[in-house]
Short mmCIF file of C-alpha atoms and ligand atoms in Angstrom, two decimals:
data_model
loop_
_atom_site.label_atom_id
_atom_site.label_comp_id
_atom_site.label_asym_id
_atom_site.label_seq_id
_atom_site.Cartn_x
_atom_site.Cartn_y
_atom_site.Cartn_z
CA MET A 1 -7.64 22.23 67.16
CA PRO A 2 -9.42 22.13 70.52
CA PHE A 3 -12.90 23.58 70.64
CA LYS A 4 -13.26 26.67 72.82
CA LEU A 5 -16.40 26.76 74.90
CA ALA A 6 -17.71 29.37 77.31
CA VAL A 7 -19.59 27.81 80.20
CA LEU A 8 -21.99 29.91 82.29
CA PRO A 9 -23.59 27.69 84.95
CA GLY A 10 -25.76 30.52 86.38
CA ASP A 11 -28.11 30.16 89.32
CA GLY A 12 -30.16 27.57 91.18
CA VAL A 13 -29.97 24.14 89.56
CA GLY A 14 -27.89 25.63 86.71
CA PRO A 15 -24.49 24.58 88.07
CA GLU A 16 -25.74 21.04 88.85
CA VAL A 17 -27.15 20.38 85.40
CA VAL A 18 -24.10 21.98 83.75
CA ASP A 19 -21.71 19.73 85.72
CA GLU A 20 -23.48 16.63 84.43
CA THR A 21 -23.45 18.02 80.90
CA ILE A 22 -19.71 18.61 81.07
CA LYS A 23 -19.33 15.05 82.32
CA VAL A 24 -21.13 13.82 79.23
CA LEU A 25 -19.17 16.17 77.00
CA ARG A 26 -15.93 14.70 78.38
CA ALA A 27 -17.23 11.26 77.51
CA VAL A 28 -17.88 12.50 73.94
CA GLY A 29 -14.34 13.88 73.88
CA SER A 30 -12.71 10.65 74.86
CA ARG A 31 -14.87 8.44 72.68
CA PHE A 32 -14.43 10.53 69.55
CA GLY A 33 -11.04 12.06 70.25
CA HIS A 34 -11.93 15.73 70.67
CA GLU A 35 -10.53 18.27 73.04
CA PHE A 36 -12.88 20.82 74.58
CA ARG A 37 -11.32 23.83 76.33
CA LEU A 38 -13.72 25.33 78.83
CA ASN A 39 -13.77 28.87 80.16
CA TYR A 40 -16.18 29.46 83.01
CA GLY A 41 -17.99 32.74 83.57
CA LEU A 42 -20.77 34.22 85.70
CA CYS A 43 -24.23 35.21 84.56
CA GLY A 44 -27.44 36.02 86.47
CA GLY A 45 -27.83 36.26 90.22
CA VAL A 46 -24.31 34.94 90.95
CA ALA A 47 -22.87 37.62 88.66
CA ILE A 48 -24.86 40.36 90.41
CA GLU A 49 -23.53 39.14 93.75
CA GLN A 50 -19.89 38.75 92.72
CA GLU A 51 -19.42 41.27 89.95
CA GLY A 52 -22.19 43.78 90.59
CA THR A 53 -23.86 43.20 87.21
CA ALA A 54 -25.92 40.37 85.70
CA LEU A 55 -23.39 40.04 82.85
CA SER A 56 -20.02 41.70 82.90
CA LYS A 57 -18.29 43.03 79.76
CA GLU A 58 -15.45 40.56 80.32
CA THR A 59 -17.84 37.60 80.36
CA LEU A 60 -19.56 38.79 77.18
CA LYS A 61 -16.17 39.15 75.53
CA MET A 62 -15.12 35.69 76.65
CA CYS A 63 -18.32 34.31 75.07
CA LYS A 64 -17.62 36.16 71.84
CA GLN A 65 -14.19 34.61 71.64
CA SER A 66 -15.59 31.07 71.98
CA ASP A 67 -16.96 28.60 69.46
CA ALA A 68 -20.15 28.26 71.49
CA VAL A 69 -21.67 29.06 74.86
CA LEU A 70 -23.26 26.60 77.27
CA LEU A 71 -25.58 28.12 79.86
CA GLY A 72 -27.34 26.50 82.83
CA ALA A 73 -30.12 28.76 84.09
CA VAL A 74 -30.52 32.20 85.59
CA GLY A 75 -32.99 33.52 88.17
CA ASP A 76 -33.09 33.96 91.91
CA PRO A 77 -36.17 34.73 94.02
CA LYS A 78 -34.04 37.26 95.89
CA TYR A 79 -34.58 39.57 92.94
CA ASP A 80 -38.32 38.92 92.45
CA ASP A 81 -39.16 42.41 93.72
CA PRO A 82 -40.24 44.26 90.58
CA GLU A 83 -38.61 47.41 92.03
CA ALA A 84 -35.18 45.73 92.14
CA PRO A 85 -32.84 47.79 89.94
CA VAL A 86 -31.30 44.72 88.30
CA HIS A 87 -32.61 41.20 87.65
CA PRO A 88 -30.69 37.99 86.90
CA GLU A 89 -32.72 37.67 83.67
CA ASP A 90 -31.07 40.89 82.43
CA GLY A 91 -27.88 38.83 82.06
CA LEU A 92 -29.58 36.36 79.77
CA LEU A 93 -31.19 39.09 77.69
CA ALA A 94 -27.84 40.91 77.43
CA LEU A 95 -26.20 37.71 76.21
CA ARG A 96 -28.89 37.13 73.58
CA LYS A 97 -28.71 40.70 72.34
CA GLY A 98 -24.95 41.10 72.78
CA LEU A 99 -24.18 37.90 70.89
CA GLY A 100 -26.78 38.57 68.17
CA LEU A 101 -28.63 35.33 68.93
CA PHE A 102 -31.83 36.06 67.06
CA ALA A 103 -32.85 32.48 66.30
CA ASN A 104 -33.96 30.22 69.12
CA LEU A 105 -34.61 26.61 68.22
CA ARG A 106 -36.73 24.60 70.62
CA PRO A 107 -37.38 21.02 69.54
CA VAL A 108 -40.23 19.19 71.28
CA ARG A 109 -40.07 15.43 71.17
CA VAL A 110 -42.20 12.88 72.93
CA TYR A 111 -39.89 10.01 73.86
CA PRO A 112 -41.60 6.61 73.47
CA ALA A 113 -40.35 5.78 76.99
CA LEU A 114 -42.21 8.77 78.44
CA VAL A 115 -45.44 8.61 76.48
CA ASP A 116 -47.36 7.31 79.48
CA ASN A 117 -45.70 9.81 81.81
CA THR A 118 -47.50 13.01 80.91
CA ASN A 119 -50.87 14.58 81.66
CA PHE A 120 -52.03 13.79 78.11
CA LYS A 121 -53.62 10.79 76.51
CA PRO A 122 -50.82 8.62 75.07
CA GLU A 123 -52.67 8.22 71.79
CA VAL A 124 -52.82 12.00 71.29
CA ILE A 125 -49.13 12.70 71.88
CA ARG A 126 -47.43 9.48 70.73
CA GLY A 127 -44.90 10.27 68.02
CA ALA A 128 -45.27 14.05 68.31
CA ASP A 129 -42.07 15.67 67.14
CA PHE A 130 -41.86 19.30 66.16
CA ILE A 131 -39.61 22.31 66.50
CA PHE A 132 -40.26 25.92 67.37
CA VAL A 133 -38.15 28.63 65.79
CA ARG A 134 -38.57 31.54 68.18
CA GLU A 135 -37.38 35.08 67.33
CA LEU A 136 -35.17 36.04 70.27
CA THR A 137 -33.84 39.57 70.05
CA GLY A 138 -36.89 41.63 69.12
CA GLY A 139 -40.55 42.14 69.98
CA LEU A 140 -41.82 43.00 73.44
CA TYR A 141 -38.60 41.98 75.11
CA PHE A 142 -36.52 44.70 73.52
CA GLY A 143 -38.90 47.11 71.68
CA ARG A 144 -38.86 50.79 72.65
CA PRO A 145 -40.54 52.59 74.31
CA LYS A 146 -40.35 50.31 77.30
CA ARG A 147 -40.93 52.03 80.63
CA GLN A 148 -43.14 52.73 83.61
CA TRP A 149 -44.08 56.24 84.69
CA ARG A 150 -46.43 58.24 86.89
CA THR A 151 -49.27 60.34 85.54
CA SER A 152 -51.77 62.53 87.41
CA ARG A 153 -54.23 59.62 87.17
CA GLY A 154 -51.90 56.92 88.37
CA ARG A 155 -49.08 54.80 87.03
CA ARG A 156 -48.72 53.65 83.46
CA ALA A 157 -46.38 51.29 81.68
CA VAL A 158 -45.62 50.42 78.11
CA ASP A 159 -43.79 47.65 76.24
CA SER A 160 -43.54 47.79 72.46
CA MET A 161 -43.95 44.91 70.05
CA SER A 162 -41.89 46.28 67.24
CA TYR A 163 -40.35 44.43 64.31
CA SER A 164 -38.52 45.51 61.19
CA GLU A 165 -38.87 43.55 57.95
CA GLN A 166 -35.17 42.57 58.20
CA GLU A 167 -35.73 41.06 61.64
CA ILE A 168 -38.72 39.14 60.39
CA SER A 169 -37.23 37.90 57.18
CA ARG A 170 -34.07 36.52 58.76
CA ILE A 171 -36.01 34.50 61.37
CA VAL A 172 -38.56 33.30 58.84
CA ARG A 173 -35.63 32.14 56.71
CA VAL A 174 -34.36 30.09 59.63
CA GLY A 175 -37.86 28.58 59.82
CA PHE A 176 -37.78 27.66 56.13
CA GLU A 177 -34.26 26.20 56.36
CA ILE A 178 -35.19 24.03 59.31
CA ALA A 179 -38.50 22.98 57.65
CA ARG A 180 -36.54 22.02 54.53
CA GLY A 181 -34.52 19.54 56.58
CA ARG A 182 -37.70 18.08 58.09
CA LEU A 183 -41.17 17.54 56.60
CA LYS A 184 -41.13 20.72 54.48
CA LYS A 185 -44.13 22.20 56.23
CA LEU A 186 -43.68 25.54 57.95
CA ILE A 187 -46.30 27.11 60.18
CA SER A 188 -45.85 30.82 60.77
CA VAL A 189 -47.59 31.81 64.00
CA ASP A 190 -48.89 35.35 64.40
CA LYS A 191 -51.83 37.49 65.52
CA ALA A 192 -52.41 39.18 62.18
CA ASN A 193 -56.11 39.65 62.88
CA VAL A 194 -55.21 42.26 65.51
CA LEU A 195 -51.53 43.29 65.56
CA GLN A 196 -49.73 45.47 63.03
CA SER A 197 -46.43 43.78 63.74
CA SER A 198 -48.09 40.47 62.90
CA ARG A 199 -49.50 41.81 59.63
CA LEU A 200 -45.97 42.77 58.60
CA TRP A 201 -44.79 39.36 59.79
CA ARG A 202 -47.30 37.62 57.56
CA GLN A 203 -46.44 39.76 54.50
CA VAL A 204 -42.73 39.12 54.94
CA ALA A 205 -43.27 35.40 55.52
CA LEU A 206 -45.15 35.25 52.21
CA GLU A 207 -42.39 37.12 50.43
CA VAL A 208 -39.62 34.89 51.83
CA SER A 209 -41.67 31.80 50.95
CA ARG A 210 -40.95 32.53 47.23
CA ASP A 211 -37.35 31.45 47.84
CA TYR A 212 -38.58 28.12 49.24
CA PRO A 213 -41.03 26.71 46.72
CA ASP A 214 -40.41 23.22 48.06
CA VAL A 215 -41.73 24.14 51.54
CA GLU A 216 -45.44 24.52 52.22
CA LEU A 217 -46.28 27.67 54.29
CA GLU A 218 -49.29 27.84 56.56
CA HIS A 219 -50.24 30.85 58.70
CA MET A 220 -51.76 30.14 62.10
CA LEU A 221 -53.07 32.55 64.69
CA VAL A 222 -51.31 32.25 68.01
CA ASP A 223 -54.45 31.50 70.00
CA ALA A 224 -55.40 28.71 67.59
CA CYS A 225 -51.82 27.42 67.78
CA SER A 226 -51.95 27.19 71.58
CA MET A 227 -55.01 24.99 71.15
CA ARG A 228 -53.53 22.88 68.36
CA ILE A 229 -50.46 22.06 70.43
CA ILE A 230 -52.48 20.05 72.92
CA GLN A 231 -55.35 19.04 70.65
CA ASN A 232 -53.30 17.43 67.86
CA PRO A 233 -49.57 17.90 68.31
CA ARG A 234 -48.75 15.44 65.55
CA TYR A 235 -50.07 17.99 63.07
CA LEU A 236 -47.08 20.21 63.81
CA ASP A 237 -43.62 19.99 62.31
CA THR A 238 -41.79 23.33 62.09
CA LEU A 239 -43.20 26.54 63.55
CA VAL A 240 -41.76 30.04 63.42
CA THR A 241 -42.94 32.87 65.65
CA GLU A 242 -42.05 36.11 67.39
CA ASN A 243 -40.35 36.34 70.76
CA THR A 244 -43.19 36.47 73.31
CA PHE A 245 -45.50 34.07 71.48
CA GLY A 246 -42.60 31.64 71.28
CA ASP A 247 -41.80 32.01 74.97
CA ILE A 248 -45.38 31.13 75.98
CA LEU A 249 -46.05 28.39 73.42
CA THR A 250 -42.83 26.52 74.18
CA ASP A 251 -43.59 26.23 77.91
CA GLU A 252 -46.95 24.85 76.92
CA ALA A 253 -45.42 22.43 74.39
CA SER A 254 -42.84 21.21 76.90
CA MET A 255 -45.62 19.48 78.84
CA LEU A 256 -46.04 17.05 75.96
CA ALA A 257 -42.50 15.82 76.63
CA GLY A 258 -43.42 15.16 80.24
CA SER A 259 -41.38 17.95 81.80
CA MET A 260 -39.62 21.22 81.16
CA GLY A 261 -36.57 19.25 82.27
CA MET A 262 -36.59 17.46 78.93
CA LEU A 263 -36.47 20.38 76.52
CA PRO A 264 -33.22 21.73 75.09
CA SER A 265 -32.67 24.88 73.07
CA ALA A 266 -30.19 26.47 70.72
CA SER A 267 -29.89 30.20 70.15
CA LEU A 268 -28.12 30.97 66.93
CA ALA A 269 -26.48 34.04 65.48
CA GLY A 270 -27.29 33.17 61.88
CA VAL A 271 -29.27 31.02 59.49
CA PRO A 272 -28.26 27.35 59.94
CA LYS A 273 -27.37 25.56 56.70
CA GLU A 274 -26.70 21.92 56.22
CA GLY A 275 -23.09 21.10 57.17
CA ALA A 276 -22.03 24.61 58.19
CA SER A 277 -21.29 25.52 61.78
CA ILE A 278 -22.69 28.63 63.35
CA PHE A 279 -22.07 30.47 66.60
CA GLY A 280 -24.67 29.79 69.26
CA MET A 281 -25.62 29.56 72.90
CA TYR A 282 -27.18 26.40 74.31
CA GLU A 283 -29.41 26.17 77.36
CA PRO A 284 -32.30 24.17 78.72
CA ILE A 285 -35.68 25.91 78.42
CA HIS A 286 -36.33 25.46 82.12
CA GLY A 287 -35.40 28.06 84.71
CA SER A 288 -33.17 27.94 87.80
CA ALA A 289 -35.76 26.02 89.91
CA PRO A 290 -34.45 27.46 93.19
CA ARG A 291 -36.60 25.11 95.27
CA ARG A 292 -34.81 22.14 93.73
CA ALA A 293 -31.30 23.58 93.91
CA GLY A 294 -28.55 21.85 95.87
CA GLN A 295 -30.57 18.66 96.31
CA ASP A 296 -29.23 16.53 93.49
CA MET A 297 -32.77 16.38 92.09
CA ALA A 298 -32.91 18.38 88.86
CA ASN A 299 -33.20 16.61 85.54
CA PRO A 300 -30.00 17.30 83.54
CA ILE A 301 -31.37 15.88 80.26
CA ALA A 302 -32.51 19.24 78.83
CA THR A 303 -29.02 20.65 79.29
CA ILE A 304 -27.33 17.52 78.00
CA MET A 305 -29.57 17.59 74.93
CA SER A 306 -28.76 21.31 74.53
CA MET A 307 -25.09 20.34 74.46
CA ALA A 308 -25.96 17.78 71.73
CA MET A 309 -27.48 20.65 69.74
CA MET A 310 -24.25 22.59 70.26
CA LEU A 311 -22.26 19.68 68.87
CA SER A 312 -24.35 19.62 65.71
CA TYR A 313 -25.03 23.34 65.05
CA SER A 314 -21.87 25.06 66.33
CA LEU A 315 -19.16 22.43 66.14
CA ALA A 316 -20.37 20.42 63.10
CA LEU A 317 -20.07 17.19 65.10
CA THR A 318 -23.24 15.47 63.92
CA ARG A 319 -22.22 11.89 64.69
CA GLU A 320 -21.24 12.94 68.18
CA ALA A 321 -24.59 14.69 68.71
CA GLU A 322 -26.43 11.60 67.58
CA ALA A 323 -24.44 9.47 70.01
CA VAL A 324 -25.50 11.75 72.91
CA GLU A 325 -29.12 11.56 71.83
CA ALA A 326 -28.90 7.80 71.59
CA ALA A 327 -27.37 7.52 75.06
CA VAL A 328 -30.17 9.63 76.54
CA GLY A 329 -32.78 7.51 74.78
CA GLN A 330 -31.15 4.34 76.04
CA VAL A 331 -31.05 5.46 79.67
CA LEU A 332 -34.75 6.38 79.49
CA GLU A 333 -35.57 2.99 77.90
CA GLU A 334 -33.77 1.31 80.73
CA GLY A 335 -36.22 2.95 83.10
CA TYR A 336 -34.08 5.57 84.87
CA ARG A 337 -35.98 8.69 85.85
CA THR A 338 -35.40 11.93 87.71
CA TYR A 339 -38.26 13.05 89.95
CA ASP A 340 -39.95 15.18 87.28
CA ILE A 341 -40.45 12.27 84.89
CA MET A 342 -40.90 9.52 87.46
CA GLY A 343 -43.44 6.82 86.59
CA GLU A 344 -44.68 3.56 87.97
CA ASP A 345 -42.06 0.82 88.34
CA LYS A 346 -39.30 3.14 87.23
CA ILE A 347 -35.92 3.66 88.88
CA ARG A 348 -35.59 7.04 90.52
CA VAL A 349 -32.19 8.69 90.24
CA GLY A 350 -30.73 12.10 91.09
CA THR A 351 -28.96 14.61 88.86
CA LYS A 352 -25.48 13.08 89.26
CA LYS A 353 -26.57 9.51 88.69
CA MET A 354 -28.47 10.51 85.56
CA GLY A 355 -25.31 12.23 84.26
CA ASP A 356 -23.18 9.18 85.15
CA LEU A 357 -25.56 6.83 83.31
CA ILE A 358 -25.64 8.90 80.11
CA ALA A 359 -21.87 9.36 80.13
CA ASP A 360 -21.47 5.62 80.73
CA ARG A 361 -23.77 4.63 77.85
CA LEU A 362 -21.67 6.86 75.56
CA GLY A 363 -18.64 4.77 76.33
CA GLY A 364 -15.42 6.56 75.76
C1 IPM B 1 -37.00 31.44 78.29
C2 IPM B 1 -37.17 32.15 79.60
C3 IPM B 1 -36.63 33.55 79.45
C4 IPM B 1 -37.47 34.26 78.40
C5 IPM B 1 -36.60 34.38 80.75
C6 IPM B 1 -35.81 33.68 81.85
C7 IPM B 1 -36.10 35.74 80.53
O1 IPM B 1 -38.52 32.13 80.01
O2 IPM B 1 -35.87 31.30 77.81
O3 IPM B 1 -38.05 31.01 77.73
O4 IPM B 1 -38.55 34.80 78.71
O5 IPM B 1 -37.06 34.27 77.24
MG1 MG B 2 -39.77 30.96 78.78
#
């Protein structure tokens, strides 16, 4: 049975990094004997331009009928005007909500080959390896009321950080499941000293923890967590947090890996269990980088590693995922670098060459 994949390249550098990822996916197919059927769709600025909406019903339906979705990036400075009636990001949010992708996994790994390539002291970050489980369909992004209005004393706006216990318990469960497969230490990040939604979060996390006696649970305030990430990242293993906190902390954490261009993500529609496959969408954590678009510059590794996550979480192809990870590691060891991770005495390559190298190291 061929695997059915929806591919949404999106805006800016999105199509470039997706092309390289498909190249690597084809190499996986020929080495391991799998067939991947791809259906392309539009999302973001390109969709607004060509279809009049950031995500059409047809594209959403096509995604629902697939085994997994691969997405490049969305965002276009043309729509930066806050008054614009529609934004490319709306397409991404509609996908997350429409596909029920409540669990966003963002692994952060410091590659040995890149340990001297960041703004941090190598001895602080060497060996850091942790994963964020970010809630993705609740909190400030979707809570109601959410609006801006005029009053006699000027304009006002509100966003609501609202969570139900069901929303909290299912994401915390994902945290525990992931922690179970790692070092069995889960940090739940909140702001329970101030926010009601965080107090509920903490209560529910404690309740769910009874089902996971083998996993140690620690609560950490989000401000302290932001400090810990750069002060002692090796302390961290698995973290679970709400939508906005996760958005902010993962950009921060990406710097440990040397570049946003290194960090993949998986957005899942259920609780991942060992050996079972689950529907998901896979995308790099970086944006569309419009200033880099069309120049064969962007680092495709984050998207390629997202595809590796797709192989393991949605298609149950663990060996294949490991082969992709190994190929990426090898190319980095050999000294090849895109501009964002360039270092002394390294070999600078563009997007396409990086894709070629990784596909080549996979054999196939
Ligand atoms: C991310 C991005 C998105 C988010 C934007 C593009 C809407 O920053 O995936 O982290 O805020 O979730
Ligand atoms: Mg973000």
